[in-house]
Short mmCIF file of C-alpha atoms in Angstrom, two decimals:
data_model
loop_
_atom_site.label_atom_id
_atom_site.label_comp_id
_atom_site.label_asym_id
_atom_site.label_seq_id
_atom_site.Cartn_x
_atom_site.Cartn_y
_atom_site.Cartn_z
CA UNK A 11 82.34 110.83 85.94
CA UNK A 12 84.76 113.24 87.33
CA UNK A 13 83.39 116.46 87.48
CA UNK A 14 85.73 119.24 85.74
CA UNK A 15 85.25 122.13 88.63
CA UNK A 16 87.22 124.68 86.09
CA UNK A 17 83.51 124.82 84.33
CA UNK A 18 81.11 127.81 84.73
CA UNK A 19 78.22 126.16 86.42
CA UNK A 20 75.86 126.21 83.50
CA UNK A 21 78.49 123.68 81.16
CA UNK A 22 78.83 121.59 84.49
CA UNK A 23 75.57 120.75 84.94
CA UNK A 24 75.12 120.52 81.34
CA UNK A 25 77.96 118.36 80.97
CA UNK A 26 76.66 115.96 84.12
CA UNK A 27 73.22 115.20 82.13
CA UNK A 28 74.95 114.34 79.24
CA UNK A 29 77.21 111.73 80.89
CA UNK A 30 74.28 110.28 83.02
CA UNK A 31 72.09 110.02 79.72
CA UNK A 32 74.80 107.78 78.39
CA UNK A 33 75.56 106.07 81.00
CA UNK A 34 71.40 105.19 80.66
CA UNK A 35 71.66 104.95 76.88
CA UNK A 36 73.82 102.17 77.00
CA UNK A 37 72.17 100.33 80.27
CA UNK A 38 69.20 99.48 78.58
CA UNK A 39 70.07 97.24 75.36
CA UNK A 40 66.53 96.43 74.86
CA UNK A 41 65.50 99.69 73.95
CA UNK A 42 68.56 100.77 71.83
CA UNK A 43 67.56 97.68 69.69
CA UNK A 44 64.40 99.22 69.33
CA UNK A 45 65.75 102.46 68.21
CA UNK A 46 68.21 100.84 65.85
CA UNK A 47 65.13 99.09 63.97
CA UNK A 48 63.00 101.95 63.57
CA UNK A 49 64.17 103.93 60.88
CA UNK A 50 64.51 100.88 58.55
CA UNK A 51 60.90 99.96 59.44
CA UNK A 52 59.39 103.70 59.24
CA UNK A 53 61.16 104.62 55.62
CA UNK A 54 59.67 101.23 54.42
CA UNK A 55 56.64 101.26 54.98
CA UNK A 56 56.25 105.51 54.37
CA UNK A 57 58.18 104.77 51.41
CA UNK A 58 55.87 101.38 50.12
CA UNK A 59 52.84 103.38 50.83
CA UNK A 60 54.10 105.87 48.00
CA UNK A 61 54.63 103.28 45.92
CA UNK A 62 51.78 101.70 45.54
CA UNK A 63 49.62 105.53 45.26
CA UNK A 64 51.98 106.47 42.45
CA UNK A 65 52.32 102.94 41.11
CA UNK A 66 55.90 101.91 39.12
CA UNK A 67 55.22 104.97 36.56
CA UNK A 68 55.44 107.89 38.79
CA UNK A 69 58.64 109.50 40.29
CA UNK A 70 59.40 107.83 42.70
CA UNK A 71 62.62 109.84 43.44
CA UNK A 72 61.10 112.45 44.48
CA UNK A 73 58.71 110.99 46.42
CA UNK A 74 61.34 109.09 48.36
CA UNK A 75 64.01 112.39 48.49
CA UNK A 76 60.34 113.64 50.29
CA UNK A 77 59.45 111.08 52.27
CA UNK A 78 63.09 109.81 54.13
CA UNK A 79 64.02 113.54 54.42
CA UNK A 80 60.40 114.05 56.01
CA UNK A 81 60.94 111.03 58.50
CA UNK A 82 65.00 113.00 59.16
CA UNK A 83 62.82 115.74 60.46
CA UNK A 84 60.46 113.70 62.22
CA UNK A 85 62.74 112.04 64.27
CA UNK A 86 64.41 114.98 65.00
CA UNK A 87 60.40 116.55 66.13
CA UNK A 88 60.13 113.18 68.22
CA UNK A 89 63.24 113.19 70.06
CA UNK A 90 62.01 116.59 71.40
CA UNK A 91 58.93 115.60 72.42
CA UNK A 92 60.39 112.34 74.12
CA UNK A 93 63.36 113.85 75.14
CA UNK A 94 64.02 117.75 75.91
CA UNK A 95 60.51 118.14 76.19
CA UNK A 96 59.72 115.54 79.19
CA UNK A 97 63.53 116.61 81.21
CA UNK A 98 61.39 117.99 84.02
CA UNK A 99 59.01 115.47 84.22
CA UNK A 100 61.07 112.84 84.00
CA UNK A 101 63.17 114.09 86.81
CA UNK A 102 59.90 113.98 88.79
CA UNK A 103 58.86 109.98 87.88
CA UNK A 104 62.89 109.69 89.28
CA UNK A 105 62.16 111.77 92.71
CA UNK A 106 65.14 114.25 91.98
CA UNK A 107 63.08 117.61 91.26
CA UNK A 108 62.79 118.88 93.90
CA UNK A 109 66.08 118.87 94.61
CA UNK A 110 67.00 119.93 91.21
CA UNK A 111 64.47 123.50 92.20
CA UNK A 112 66.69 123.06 95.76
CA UNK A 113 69.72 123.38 93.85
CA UNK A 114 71.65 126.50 92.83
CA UNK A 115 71.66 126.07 89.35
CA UNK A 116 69.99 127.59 85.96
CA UNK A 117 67.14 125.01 84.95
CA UNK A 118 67.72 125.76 81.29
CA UNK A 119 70.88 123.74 81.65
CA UNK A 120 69.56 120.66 82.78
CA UNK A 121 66.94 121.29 79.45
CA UNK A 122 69.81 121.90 77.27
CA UNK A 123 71.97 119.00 78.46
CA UNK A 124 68.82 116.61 77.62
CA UNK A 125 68.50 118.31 73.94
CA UNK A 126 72.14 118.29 73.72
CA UNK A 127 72.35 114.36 74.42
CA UNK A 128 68.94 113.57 72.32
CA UNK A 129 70.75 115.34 69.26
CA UNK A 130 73.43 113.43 68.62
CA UNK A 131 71.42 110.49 69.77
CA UNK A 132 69.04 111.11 66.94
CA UNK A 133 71.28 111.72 65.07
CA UNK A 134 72.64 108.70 64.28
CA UNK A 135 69.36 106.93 64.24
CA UNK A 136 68.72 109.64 60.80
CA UNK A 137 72.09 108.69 59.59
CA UNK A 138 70.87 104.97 59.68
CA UNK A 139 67.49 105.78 57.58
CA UNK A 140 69.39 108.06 54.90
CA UNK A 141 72.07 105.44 54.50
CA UNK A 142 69.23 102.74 54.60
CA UNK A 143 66.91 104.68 52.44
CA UNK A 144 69.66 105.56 49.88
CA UNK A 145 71.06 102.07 49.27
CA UNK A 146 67.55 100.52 49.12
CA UNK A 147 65.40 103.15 47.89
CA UNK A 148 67.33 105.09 46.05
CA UNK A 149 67.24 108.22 48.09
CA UNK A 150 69.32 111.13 46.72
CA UNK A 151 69.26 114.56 48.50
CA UNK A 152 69.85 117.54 45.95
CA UNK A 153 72.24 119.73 48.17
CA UNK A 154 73.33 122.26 45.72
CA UNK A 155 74.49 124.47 48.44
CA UNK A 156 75.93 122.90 51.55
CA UNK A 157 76.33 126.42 53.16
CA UNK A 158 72.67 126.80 53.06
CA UNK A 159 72.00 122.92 54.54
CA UNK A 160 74.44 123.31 57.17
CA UNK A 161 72.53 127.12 58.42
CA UNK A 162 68.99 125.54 57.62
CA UNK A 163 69.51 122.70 60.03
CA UNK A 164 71.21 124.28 62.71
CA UNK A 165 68.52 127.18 62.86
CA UNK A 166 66.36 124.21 62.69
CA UNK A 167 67.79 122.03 65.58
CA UNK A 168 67.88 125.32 67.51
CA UNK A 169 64.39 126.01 67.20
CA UNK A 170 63.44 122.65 67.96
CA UNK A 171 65.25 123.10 71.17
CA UNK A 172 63.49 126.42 72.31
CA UNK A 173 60.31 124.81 71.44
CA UNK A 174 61.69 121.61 73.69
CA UNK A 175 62.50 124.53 76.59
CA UNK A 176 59.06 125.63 76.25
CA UNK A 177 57.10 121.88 76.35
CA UNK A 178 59.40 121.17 79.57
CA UNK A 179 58.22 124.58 81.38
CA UNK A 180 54.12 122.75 80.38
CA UNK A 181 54.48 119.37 81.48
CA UNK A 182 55.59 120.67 85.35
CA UNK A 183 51.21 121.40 85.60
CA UNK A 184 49.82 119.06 82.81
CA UNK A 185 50.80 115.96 84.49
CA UNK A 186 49.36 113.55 81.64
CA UNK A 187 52.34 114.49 79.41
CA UNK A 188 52.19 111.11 77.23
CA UNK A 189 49.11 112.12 76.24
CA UNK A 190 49.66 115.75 75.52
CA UNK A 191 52.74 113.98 73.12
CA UNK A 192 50.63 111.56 71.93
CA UNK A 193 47.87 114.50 70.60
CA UNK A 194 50.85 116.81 69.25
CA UNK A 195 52.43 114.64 67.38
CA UNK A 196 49.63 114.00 64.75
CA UNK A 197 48.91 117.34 64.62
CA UNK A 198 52.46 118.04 63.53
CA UNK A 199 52.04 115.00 60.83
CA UNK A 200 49.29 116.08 59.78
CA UNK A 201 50.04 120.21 59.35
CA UNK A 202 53.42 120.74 59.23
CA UNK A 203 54.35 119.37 55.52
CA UNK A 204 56.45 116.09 56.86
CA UNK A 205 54.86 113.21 54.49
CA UNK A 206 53.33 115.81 51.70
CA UNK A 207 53.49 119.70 50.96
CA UNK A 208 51.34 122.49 52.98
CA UNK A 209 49.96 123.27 49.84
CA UNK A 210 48.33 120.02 49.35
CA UNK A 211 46.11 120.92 51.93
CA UNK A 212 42.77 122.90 51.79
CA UNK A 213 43.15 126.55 52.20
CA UNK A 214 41.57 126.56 55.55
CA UNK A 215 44.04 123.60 56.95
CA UNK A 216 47.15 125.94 55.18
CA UNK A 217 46.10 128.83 57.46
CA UNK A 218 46.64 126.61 60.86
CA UNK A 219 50.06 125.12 59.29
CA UNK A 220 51.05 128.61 58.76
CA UNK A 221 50.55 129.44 62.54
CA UNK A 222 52.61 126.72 63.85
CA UNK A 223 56.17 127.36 63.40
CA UNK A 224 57.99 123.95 62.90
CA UNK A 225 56.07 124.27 59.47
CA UNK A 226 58.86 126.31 58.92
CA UNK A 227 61.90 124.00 59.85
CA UNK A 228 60.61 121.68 58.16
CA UNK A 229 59.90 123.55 54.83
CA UNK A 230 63.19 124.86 54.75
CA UNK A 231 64.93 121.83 55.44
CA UNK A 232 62.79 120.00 52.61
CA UNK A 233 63.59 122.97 49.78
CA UNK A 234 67.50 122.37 50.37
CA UNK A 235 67.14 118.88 50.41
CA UNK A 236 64.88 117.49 48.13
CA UNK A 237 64.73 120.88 45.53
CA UNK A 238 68.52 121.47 45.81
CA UNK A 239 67.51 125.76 46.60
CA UNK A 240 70.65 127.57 47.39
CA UNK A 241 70.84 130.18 50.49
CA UNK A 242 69.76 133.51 48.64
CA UNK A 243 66.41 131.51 47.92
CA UNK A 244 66.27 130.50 51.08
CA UNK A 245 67.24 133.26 52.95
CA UNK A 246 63.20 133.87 53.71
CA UNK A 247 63.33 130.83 55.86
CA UNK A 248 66.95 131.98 57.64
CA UNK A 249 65.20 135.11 58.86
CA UNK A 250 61.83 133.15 60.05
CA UNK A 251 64.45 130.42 61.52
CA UNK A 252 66.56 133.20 63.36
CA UNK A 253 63.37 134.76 65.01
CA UNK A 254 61.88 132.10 65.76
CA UNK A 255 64.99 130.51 67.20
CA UNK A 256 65.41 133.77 69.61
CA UNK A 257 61.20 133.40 70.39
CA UNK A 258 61.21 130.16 71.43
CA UNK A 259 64.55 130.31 73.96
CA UNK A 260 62.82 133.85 75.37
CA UNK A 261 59.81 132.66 75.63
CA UNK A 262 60.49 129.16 77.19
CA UNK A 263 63.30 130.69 79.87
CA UNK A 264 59.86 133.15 80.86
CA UNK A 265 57.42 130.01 80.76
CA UNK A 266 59.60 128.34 83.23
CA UNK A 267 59.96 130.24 85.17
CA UNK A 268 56.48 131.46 85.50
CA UNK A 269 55.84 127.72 85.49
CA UNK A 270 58.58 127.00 88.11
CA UNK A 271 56.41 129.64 90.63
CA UNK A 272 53.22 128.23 89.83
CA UNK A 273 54.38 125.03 90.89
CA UNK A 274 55.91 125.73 93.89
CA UNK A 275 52.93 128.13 95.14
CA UNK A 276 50.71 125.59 94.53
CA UNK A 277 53.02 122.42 96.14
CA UNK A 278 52.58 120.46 92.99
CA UNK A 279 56.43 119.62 92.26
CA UNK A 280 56.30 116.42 93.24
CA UNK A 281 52.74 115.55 92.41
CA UNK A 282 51.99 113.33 89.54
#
């Protein structure tokens, strides 16, 4: 790659992670295979399991507008967790972080770069279950109001990538970070409204999803999507989305760096 020298120092770095994560993406065949087959293996079998609760007499239109746009989001949770979320760690399985810490450079960018590339990776992996899901199941999203889509998920994506910022800054002192993933990510199934709505929960469960703020994202993204709601009734969400969104990057720049001390006073950068 030849580095454009022109570029503040933040987009340089950025830029350099995005090229090398290609250059990765498209090394390993195996797993982009894998990638490829999962969304047309997750709708299915989310989307069979509906079927046969509902049986052939219930709507299954809007169960399926629920369930692909609920596996969109899900992906998108997923490739934050895998991605963003382990930059720092897996610069340390590769041996490079210390000298990433040696280097003069802002740590958020090499975070960013990673969210940057997993986006538009993902991205195309949700394209392939809404197409997939469409032509096969018959999903339909309602967008009534592509203004309020296009805000929704880019508030979304945003504060997916401040909560990535934040997981990053974690996983430099929990070194089991698979497993930390690996308990998350049923907790986010489970409370945050993907497969079925918050308010099919008992009250006591809606009071934790309420606390966790991808419930959020997710909500919003779902009432554009699947209910067709316009901005000015979703305008609750913008506001939630746009604090959140500031939160998470404030709070995850002062994690890692609090982190990034911790680490280095105890001598556990390179320890795994």
């Amino acid at each position: 790659m030849r580095v454009n020298k022109r570029l503040p120092n933040f987009f340089m770095v950025m830029s350099i992670v995005i090229w090398r994560e290609w250059i990765r993406f498209r090394r390993y065949m195996a797993w982009l295979i894998v990638n490829f087959l999962q969304p047309f293996l997750w709708v299915t079998l989310f989307v069979m399991f509906g079927y046969a609760f509902i049986g052939p007499q219930g709507d299954t239109t809007l169960f399926t507008n629920y369930i692909v746009t609920g596996m969109g989001m899900l992906m998108f949770v997923s490739g934050m967790f895998w991605g963003s979320g382990l930059a720092l760690r897996r610069e340390q399985w590769e041996g490079t972080l210390e000298f990433v810490f040696a280097a003069p450079i802002n740590k958020l960018s090499l975070i960013i770069g990673y969210s940057i590339f997993d986006l538009v990776s993902t991205m195309w992996f949700v394209g392939i279950a809404v197409i997939f899901g469409h032509f096969v199941f018959g999903f339909n999203p309602m967008i009534r109001d592509p203004i309020a889509f296009i805000l929704i998920f880019v508030l979304s994506i945003l504060s997916l990538m401040g909560f990535g910022i934040i997981f990053a800054g974690v996983t430099l002192l929990v070194k089991e970070s698979n497993a930390l993933i690996n308990m998350l990510q049923p907790i986010i199934y489970l409370f945050c409204g993907i497969f079925f709505p918050v308010t099919s929960l008992p009250i006591f469960m809606q009071y934790i999803s309420w606390c966790i703020p991808l419930t959020y994202s997710i909500m919003a993204v779902q009432e554009v999507v699947v209910f067709g709601a316009t901005l000015s009734q979703v305008l609750n969400y913008v506001f939630i989305l746009i604090g959140l969104t500031v939160f998470y990057f404030i709070l995850g720049y002062l994690i890692l760096c609090r982190i990034e001390n911790i680490a280095r006073r105890r001598g556990v950068l390179q320890t795994f």
